[in-house]
Tab-separated table of N, CA and C and ligand atoms in Angstrom:
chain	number	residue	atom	x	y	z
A	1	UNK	N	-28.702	9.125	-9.443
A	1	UNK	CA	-27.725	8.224	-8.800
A	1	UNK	C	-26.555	7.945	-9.755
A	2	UNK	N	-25.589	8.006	-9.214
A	2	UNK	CA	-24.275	7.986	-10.123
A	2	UNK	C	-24.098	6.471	-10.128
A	3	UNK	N	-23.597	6.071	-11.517
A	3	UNK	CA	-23.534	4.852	-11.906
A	3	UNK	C	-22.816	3.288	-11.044
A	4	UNK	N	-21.352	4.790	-10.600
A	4	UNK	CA	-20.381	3.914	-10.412
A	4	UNK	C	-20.874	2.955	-8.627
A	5	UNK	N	-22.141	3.767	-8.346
A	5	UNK	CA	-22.557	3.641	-6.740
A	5	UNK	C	-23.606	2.021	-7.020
A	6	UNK	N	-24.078	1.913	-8.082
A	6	UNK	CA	-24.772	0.561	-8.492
A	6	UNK	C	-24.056	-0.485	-8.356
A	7	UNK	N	-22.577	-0.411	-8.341
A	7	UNK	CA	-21.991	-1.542	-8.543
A	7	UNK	C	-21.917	-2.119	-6.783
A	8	UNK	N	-22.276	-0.823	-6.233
A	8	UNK	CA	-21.946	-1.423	-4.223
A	8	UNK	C	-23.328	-1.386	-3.783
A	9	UNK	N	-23.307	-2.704	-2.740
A	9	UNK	CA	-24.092	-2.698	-1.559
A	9	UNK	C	-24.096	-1.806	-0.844
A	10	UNK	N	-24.854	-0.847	-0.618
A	10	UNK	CA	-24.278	-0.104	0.123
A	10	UNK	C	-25.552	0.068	1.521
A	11	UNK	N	-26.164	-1.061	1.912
A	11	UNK	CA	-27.335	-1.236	2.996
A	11	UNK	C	-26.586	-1.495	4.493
A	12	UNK	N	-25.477	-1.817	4.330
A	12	UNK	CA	-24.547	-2.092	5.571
A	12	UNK	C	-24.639	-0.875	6.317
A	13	UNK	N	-24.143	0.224	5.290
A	13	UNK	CA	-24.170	1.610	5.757
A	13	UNK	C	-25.164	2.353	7.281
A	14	UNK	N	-26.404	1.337	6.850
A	14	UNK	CA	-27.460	2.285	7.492
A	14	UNK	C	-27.232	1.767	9.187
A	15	UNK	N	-26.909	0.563	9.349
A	15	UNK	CA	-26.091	-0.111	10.550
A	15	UNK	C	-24.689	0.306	10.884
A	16	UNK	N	-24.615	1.740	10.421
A	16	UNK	CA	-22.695	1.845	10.855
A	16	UNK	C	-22.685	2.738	12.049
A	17	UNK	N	-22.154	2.123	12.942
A	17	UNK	CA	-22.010	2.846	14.634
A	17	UNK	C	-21.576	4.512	14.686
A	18	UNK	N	-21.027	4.959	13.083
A	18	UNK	CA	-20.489	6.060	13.075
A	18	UNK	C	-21.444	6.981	12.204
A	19	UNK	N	-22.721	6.676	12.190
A	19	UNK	CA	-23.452	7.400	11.508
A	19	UNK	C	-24.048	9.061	12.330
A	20	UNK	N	-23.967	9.933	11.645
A	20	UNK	CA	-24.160	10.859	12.243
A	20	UNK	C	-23.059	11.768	12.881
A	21	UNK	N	-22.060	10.740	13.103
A	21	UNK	CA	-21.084	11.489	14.147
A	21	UNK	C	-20.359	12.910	13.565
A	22	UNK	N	-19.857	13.965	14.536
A	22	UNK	CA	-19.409	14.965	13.800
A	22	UNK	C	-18.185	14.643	14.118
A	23	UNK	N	-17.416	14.437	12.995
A	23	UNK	CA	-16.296	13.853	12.689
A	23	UNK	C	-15.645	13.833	11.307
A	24	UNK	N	-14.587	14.111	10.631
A	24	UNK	CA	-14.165	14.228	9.676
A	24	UNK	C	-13.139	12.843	9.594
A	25	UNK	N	-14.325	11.839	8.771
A	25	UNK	CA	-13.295	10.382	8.508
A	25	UNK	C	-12.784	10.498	7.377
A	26	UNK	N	-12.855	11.339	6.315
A	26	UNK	CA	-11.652	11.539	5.557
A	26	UNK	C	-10.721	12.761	5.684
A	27	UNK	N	-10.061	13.087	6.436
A	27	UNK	CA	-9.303	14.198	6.122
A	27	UNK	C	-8.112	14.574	5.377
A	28	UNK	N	-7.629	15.319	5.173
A	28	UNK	CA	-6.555	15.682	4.395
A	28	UNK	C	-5.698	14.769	5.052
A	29	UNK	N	-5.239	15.171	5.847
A	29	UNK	CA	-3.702	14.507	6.678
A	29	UNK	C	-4.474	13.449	7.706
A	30	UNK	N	-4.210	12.139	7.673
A	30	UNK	CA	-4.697	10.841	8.378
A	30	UNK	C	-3.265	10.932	9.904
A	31	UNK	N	-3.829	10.665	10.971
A	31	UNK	CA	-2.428	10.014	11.654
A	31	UNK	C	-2.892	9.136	12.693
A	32	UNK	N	-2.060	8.392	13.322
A	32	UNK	CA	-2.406	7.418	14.454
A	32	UNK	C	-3.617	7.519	15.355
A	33	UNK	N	-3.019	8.691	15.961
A	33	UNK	CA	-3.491	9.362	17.000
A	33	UNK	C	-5.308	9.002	16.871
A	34	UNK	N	-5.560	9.921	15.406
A	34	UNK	CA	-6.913	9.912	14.960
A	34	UNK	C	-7.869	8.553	14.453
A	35	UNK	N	-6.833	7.721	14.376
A	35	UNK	CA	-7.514	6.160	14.249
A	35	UNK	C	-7.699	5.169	15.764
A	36	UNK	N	-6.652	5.586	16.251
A	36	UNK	CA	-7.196	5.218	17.085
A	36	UNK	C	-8.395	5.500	18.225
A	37	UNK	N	-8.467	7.149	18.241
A	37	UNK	CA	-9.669	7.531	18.510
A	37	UNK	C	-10.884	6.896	18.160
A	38	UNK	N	-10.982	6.718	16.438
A	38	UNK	CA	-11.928	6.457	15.819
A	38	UNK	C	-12.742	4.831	16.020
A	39	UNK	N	-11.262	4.147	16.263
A	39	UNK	CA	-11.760	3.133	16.943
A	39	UNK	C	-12.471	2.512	18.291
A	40	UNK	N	-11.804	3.162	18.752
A	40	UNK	CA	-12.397	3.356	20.331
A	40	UNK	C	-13.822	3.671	20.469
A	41	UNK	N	-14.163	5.431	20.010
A	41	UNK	CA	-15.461	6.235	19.790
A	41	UNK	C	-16.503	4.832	18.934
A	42	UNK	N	-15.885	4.245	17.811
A	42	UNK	CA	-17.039	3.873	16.787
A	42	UNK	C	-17.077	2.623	16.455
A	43	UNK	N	-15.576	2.217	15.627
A	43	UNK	CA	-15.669	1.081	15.111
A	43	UNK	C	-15.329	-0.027	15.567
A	44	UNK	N	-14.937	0.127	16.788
A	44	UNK	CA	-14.493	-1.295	17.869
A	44	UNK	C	-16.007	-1.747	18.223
A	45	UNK	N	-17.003	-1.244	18.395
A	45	UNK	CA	-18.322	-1.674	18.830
A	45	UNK	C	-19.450	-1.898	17.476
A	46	UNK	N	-18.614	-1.435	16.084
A	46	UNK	CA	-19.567	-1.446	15.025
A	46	UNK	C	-19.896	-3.024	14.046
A	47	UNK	N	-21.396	-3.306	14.304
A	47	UNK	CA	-21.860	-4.537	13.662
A	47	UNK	C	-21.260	-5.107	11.918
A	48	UNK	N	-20.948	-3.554	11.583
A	48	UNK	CA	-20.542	-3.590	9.926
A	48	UNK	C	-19.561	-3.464	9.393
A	49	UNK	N	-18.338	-3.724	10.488
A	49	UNK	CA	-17.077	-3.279	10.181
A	49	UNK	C	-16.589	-4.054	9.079
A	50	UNK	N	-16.211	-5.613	8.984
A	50	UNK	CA	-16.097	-5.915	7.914
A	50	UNK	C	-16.386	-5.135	6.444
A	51	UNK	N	-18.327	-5.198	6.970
A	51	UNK	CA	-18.443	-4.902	5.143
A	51	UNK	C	-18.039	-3.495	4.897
A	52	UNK	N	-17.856	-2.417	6.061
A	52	UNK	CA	-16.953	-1.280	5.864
A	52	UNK	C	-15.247	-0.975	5.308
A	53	UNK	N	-14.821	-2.338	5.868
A	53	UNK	CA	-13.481	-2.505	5.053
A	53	UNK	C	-13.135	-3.099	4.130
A	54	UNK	N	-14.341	-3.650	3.380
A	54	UNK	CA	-14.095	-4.613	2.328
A	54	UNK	C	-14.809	-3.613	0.908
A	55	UNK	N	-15.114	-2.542	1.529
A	55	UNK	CA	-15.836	-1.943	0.859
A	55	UNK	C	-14.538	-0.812	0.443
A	56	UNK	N	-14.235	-0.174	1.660
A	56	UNK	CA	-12.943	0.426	1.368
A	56	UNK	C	-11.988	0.394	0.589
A	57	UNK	N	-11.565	-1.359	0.936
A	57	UNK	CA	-10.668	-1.874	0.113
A	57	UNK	C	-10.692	-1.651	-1.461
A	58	UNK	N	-12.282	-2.388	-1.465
A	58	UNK	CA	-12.806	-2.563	-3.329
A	58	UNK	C	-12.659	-1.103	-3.810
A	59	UNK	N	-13.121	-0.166	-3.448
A	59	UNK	CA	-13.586	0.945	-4.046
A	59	UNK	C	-12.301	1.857	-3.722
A	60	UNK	N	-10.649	1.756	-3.086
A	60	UNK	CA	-9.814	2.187	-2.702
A	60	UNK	C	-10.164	3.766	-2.043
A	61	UNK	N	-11.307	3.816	-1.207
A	61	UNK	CA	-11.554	4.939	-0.219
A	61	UNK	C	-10.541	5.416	0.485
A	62	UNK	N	-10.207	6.555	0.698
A	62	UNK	CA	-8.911	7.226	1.779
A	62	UNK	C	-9.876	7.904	2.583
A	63	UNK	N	-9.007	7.587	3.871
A	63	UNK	CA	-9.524	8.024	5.118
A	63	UNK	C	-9.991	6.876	6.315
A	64	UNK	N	-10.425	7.084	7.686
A	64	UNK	CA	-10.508	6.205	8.283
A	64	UNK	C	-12.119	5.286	7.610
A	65	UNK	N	-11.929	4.130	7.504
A	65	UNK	CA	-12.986	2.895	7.438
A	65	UNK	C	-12.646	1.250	7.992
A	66	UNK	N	-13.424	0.753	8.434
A	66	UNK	CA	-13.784	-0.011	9.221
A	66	UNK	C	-12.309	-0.548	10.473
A	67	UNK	N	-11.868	0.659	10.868
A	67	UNK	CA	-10.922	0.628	12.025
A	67	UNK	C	-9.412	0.493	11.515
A	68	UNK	N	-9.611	1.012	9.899
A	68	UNK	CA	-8.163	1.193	9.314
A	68	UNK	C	-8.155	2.717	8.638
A	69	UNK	N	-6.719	3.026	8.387
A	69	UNK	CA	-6.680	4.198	7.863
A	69	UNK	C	-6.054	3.633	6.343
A	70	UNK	N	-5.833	4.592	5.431
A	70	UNK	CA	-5.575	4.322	4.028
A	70	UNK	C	-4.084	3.487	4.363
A	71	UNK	N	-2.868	3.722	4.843
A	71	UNK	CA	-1.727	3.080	5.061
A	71	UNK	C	-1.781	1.494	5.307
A	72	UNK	N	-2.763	1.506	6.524
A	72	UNK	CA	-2.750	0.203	6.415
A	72	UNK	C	-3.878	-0.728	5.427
A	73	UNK	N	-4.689	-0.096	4.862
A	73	UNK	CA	-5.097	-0.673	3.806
A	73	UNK	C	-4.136	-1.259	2.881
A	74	UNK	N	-3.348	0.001	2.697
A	74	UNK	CA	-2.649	-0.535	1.385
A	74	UNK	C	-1.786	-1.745	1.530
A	75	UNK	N	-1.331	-1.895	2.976
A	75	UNK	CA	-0.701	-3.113	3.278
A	75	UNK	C	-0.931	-4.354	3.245
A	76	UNK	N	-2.523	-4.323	3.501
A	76	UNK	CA	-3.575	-5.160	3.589
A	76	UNK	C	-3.486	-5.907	1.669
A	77	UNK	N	-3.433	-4.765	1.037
A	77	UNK	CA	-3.931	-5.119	-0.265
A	77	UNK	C	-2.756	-5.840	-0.941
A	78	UNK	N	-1.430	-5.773	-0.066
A	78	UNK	CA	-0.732	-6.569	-0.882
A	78	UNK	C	-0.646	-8.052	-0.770
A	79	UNK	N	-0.285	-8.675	-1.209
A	79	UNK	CA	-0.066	-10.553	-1.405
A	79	UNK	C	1.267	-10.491	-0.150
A	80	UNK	N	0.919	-11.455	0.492
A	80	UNK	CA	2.155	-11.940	1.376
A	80	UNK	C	2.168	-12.145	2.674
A	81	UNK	N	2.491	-13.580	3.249
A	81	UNK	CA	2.044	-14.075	4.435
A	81	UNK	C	3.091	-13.241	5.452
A	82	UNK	N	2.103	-13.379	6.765
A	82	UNK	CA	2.729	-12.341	7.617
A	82	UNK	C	2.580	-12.697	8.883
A	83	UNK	N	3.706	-12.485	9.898
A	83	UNK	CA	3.849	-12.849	11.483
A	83	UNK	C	2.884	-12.095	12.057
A	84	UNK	N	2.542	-10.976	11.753
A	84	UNK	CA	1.601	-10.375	12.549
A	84	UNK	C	0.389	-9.672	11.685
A	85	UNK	N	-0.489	-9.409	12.221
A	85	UNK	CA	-1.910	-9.041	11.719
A	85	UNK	C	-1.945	-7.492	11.188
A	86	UNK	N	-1.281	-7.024	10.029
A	86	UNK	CA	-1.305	-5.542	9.763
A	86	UNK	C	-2.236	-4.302	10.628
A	87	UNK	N	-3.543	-4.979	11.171
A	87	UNK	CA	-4.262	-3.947	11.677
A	87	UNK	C	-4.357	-4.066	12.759
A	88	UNK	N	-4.170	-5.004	13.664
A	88	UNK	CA	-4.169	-5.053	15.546
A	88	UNK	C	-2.764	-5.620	15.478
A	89	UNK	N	-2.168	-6.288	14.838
A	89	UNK	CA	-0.850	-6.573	15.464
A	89	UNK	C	-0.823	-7.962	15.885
A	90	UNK	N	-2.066	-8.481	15.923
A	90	UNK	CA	-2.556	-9.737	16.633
A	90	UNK	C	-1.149	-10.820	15.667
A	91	UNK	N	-0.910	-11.929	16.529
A	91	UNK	CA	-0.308	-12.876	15.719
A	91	UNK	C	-1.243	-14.144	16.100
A	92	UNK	N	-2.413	-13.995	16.384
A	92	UNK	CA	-3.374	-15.457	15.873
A	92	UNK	C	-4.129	-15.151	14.389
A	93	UNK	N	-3.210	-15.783	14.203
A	93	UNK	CA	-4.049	-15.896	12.101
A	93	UNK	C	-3.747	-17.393	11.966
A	94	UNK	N	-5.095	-17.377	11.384
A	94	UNK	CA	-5.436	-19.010	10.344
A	94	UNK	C	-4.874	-18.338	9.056
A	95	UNK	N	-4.204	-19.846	8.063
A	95	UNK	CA	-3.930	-19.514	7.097
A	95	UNK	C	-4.548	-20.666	6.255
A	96	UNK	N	-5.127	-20.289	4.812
A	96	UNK	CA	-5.977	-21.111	4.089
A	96	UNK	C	-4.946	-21.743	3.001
A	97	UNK	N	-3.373	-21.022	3.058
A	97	UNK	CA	-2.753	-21.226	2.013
A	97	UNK	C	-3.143	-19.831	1.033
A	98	UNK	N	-4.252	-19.572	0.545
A	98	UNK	CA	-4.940	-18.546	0.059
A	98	UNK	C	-4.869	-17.044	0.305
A	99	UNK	N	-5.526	-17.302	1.769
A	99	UNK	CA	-5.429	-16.055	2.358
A	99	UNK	C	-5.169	-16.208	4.163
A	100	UNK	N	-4.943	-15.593	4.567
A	100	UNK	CA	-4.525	-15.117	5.984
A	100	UNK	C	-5.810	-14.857	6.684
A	101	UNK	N	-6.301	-14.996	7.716
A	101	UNK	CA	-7.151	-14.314	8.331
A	101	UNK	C	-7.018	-13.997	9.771
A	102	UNK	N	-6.595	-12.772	10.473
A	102	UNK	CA	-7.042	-12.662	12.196
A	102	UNK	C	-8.022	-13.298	12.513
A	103	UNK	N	-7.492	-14.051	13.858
A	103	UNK	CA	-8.708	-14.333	14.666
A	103	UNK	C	-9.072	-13.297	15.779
A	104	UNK	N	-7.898	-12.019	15.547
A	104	UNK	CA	-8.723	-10.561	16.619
A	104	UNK	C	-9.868	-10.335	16.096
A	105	UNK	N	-9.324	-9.383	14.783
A	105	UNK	CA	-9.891	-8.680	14.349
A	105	UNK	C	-10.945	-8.985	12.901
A	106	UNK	N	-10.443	-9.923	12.374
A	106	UNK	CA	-10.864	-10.551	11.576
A	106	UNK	C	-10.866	-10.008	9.879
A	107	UNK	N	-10.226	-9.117	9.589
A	107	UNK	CA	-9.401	-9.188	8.464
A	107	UNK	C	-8.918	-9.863	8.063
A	108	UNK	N	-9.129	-10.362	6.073
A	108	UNK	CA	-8.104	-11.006	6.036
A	108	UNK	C	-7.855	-10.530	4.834
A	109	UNK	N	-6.649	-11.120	4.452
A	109	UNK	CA	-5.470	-10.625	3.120
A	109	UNK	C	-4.967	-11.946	2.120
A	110	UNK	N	-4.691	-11.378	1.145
A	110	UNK	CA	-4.230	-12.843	-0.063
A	110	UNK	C	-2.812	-12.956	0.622
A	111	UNK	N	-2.864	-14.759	1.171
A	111	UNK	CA	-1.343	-14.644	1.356
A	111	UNK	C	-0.284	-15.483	0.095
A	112	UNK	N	0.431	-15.889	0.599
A	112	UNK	CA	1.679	-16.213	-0.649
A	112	UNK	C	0.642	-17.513	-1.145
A	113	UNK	N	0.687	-18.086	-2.381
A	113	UNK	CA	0.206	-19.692	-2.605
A	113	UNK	C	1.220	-20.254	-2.350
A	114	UNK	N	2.450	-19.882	-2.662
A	114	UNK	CA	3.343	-21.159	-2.698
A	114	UNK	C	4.310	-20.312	-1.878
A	115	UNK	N	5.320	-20.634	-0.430
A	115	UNK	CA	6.207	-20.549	0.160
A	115	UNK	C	7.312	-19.826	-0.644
A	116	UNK	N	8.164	-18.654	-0.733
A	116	UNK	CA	9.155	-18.537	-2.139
A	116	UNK	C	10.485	-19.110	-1.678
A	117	UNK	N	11.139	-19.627	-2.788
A	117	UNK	CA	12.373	-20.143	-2.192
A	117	UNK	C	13.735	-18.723	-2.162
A	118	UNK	N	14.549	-19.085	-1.295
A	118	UNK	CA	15.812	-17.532	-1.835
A	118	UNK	C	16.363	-17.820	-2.787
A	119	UNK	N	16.921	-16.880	-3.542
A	119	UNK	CA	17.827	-16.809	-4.824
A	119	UNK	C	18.549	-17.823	-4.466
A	120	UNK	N	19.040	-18.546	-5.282
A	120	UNK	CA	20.392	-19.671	-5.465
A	120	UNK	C	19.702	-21.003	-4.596
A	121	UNK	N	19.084	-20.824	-3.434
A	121	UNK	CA	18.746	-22.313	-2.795
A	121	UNK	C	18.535	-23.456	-3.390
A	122	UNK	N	17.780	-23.341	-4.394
A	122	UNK	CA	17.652	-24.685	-5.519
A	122	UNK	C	18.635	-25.187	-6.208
A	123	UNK	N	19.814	-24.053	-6.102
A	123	UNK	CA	21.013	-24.961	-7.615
A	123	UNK	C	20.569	-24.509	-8.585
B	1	LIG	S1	-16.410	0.300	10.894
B	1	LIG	FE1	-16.044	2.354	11.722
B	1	LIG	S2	-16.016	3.740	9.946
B	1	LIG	FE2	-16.950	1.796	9.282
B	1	LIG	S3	-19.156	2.103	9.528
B	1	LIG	FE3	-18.411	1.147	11.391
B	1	LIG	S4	-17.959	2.806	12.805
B	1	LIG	FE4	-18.122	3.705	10.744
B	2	LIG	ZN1	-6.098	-8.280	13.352
């Protein structure tokens, strides 16, 4: 067992709606088209999606996981509060100050701590 695999849970796995499937969730070239398939077929009905995208996230996996593709991960991973929900689009999000969370889909992201002001507004 390779070392770096100790550091993950990886029991979620055995509960993932996409187990087995013949399907190529990492491929070379990612596009819409194919995520949204993927969602539909697997991960819209899957019990483990969370810990599939949080897993993604940590371990920066490319390819489709838990109903995102690498693009919008990376969006996900940045800091900064947002009108709409990077991965459904949804605009019902709670905000903790902290972090952001959908109430679709239930992702959530680090948002701003503090509001930023624009250049010059303060004087
Ligand atoms: S969220 Fe999608 S990719 Fe992840 S385990 Fe579930 S079905 Fe598979
Ligand atoms: Zn969402």
């Amino acid at each position: 067992v390779e070392d770096s695999l100790s550091v993950a849970d990886v029991r979620w796995q055995s509960a993932a709606q996409c187990s087995g499937a013949d399907f190529e969730f990492v491929p070379a070239v990612e596009n819409p088209g194919d995520l949204y398939f993927v969602q539909g077929m697997w991960c819209n009905a899957c019990p483990v999606r969370p810990e599939c995208l949080l897993y993604a996230l940590l371990y920066n996996q490319e390819g489709y996981w838990g109903g995102t593709d690498t693009a919008e991960r990376r969006k996900l991973s940045k800091r900064g509060d947002r009108a709409k929900c990077p991965v459904c689009r949804s605009k019902a999000m709670i905000s903790t100050g902290e972090h952001q969370i959908c109430q679709h889909c239930a992702v959530s992201w680090a948002g701003d701590p503090e509001p930023r002001i624009p250049e010059g507004a303060a004087g």
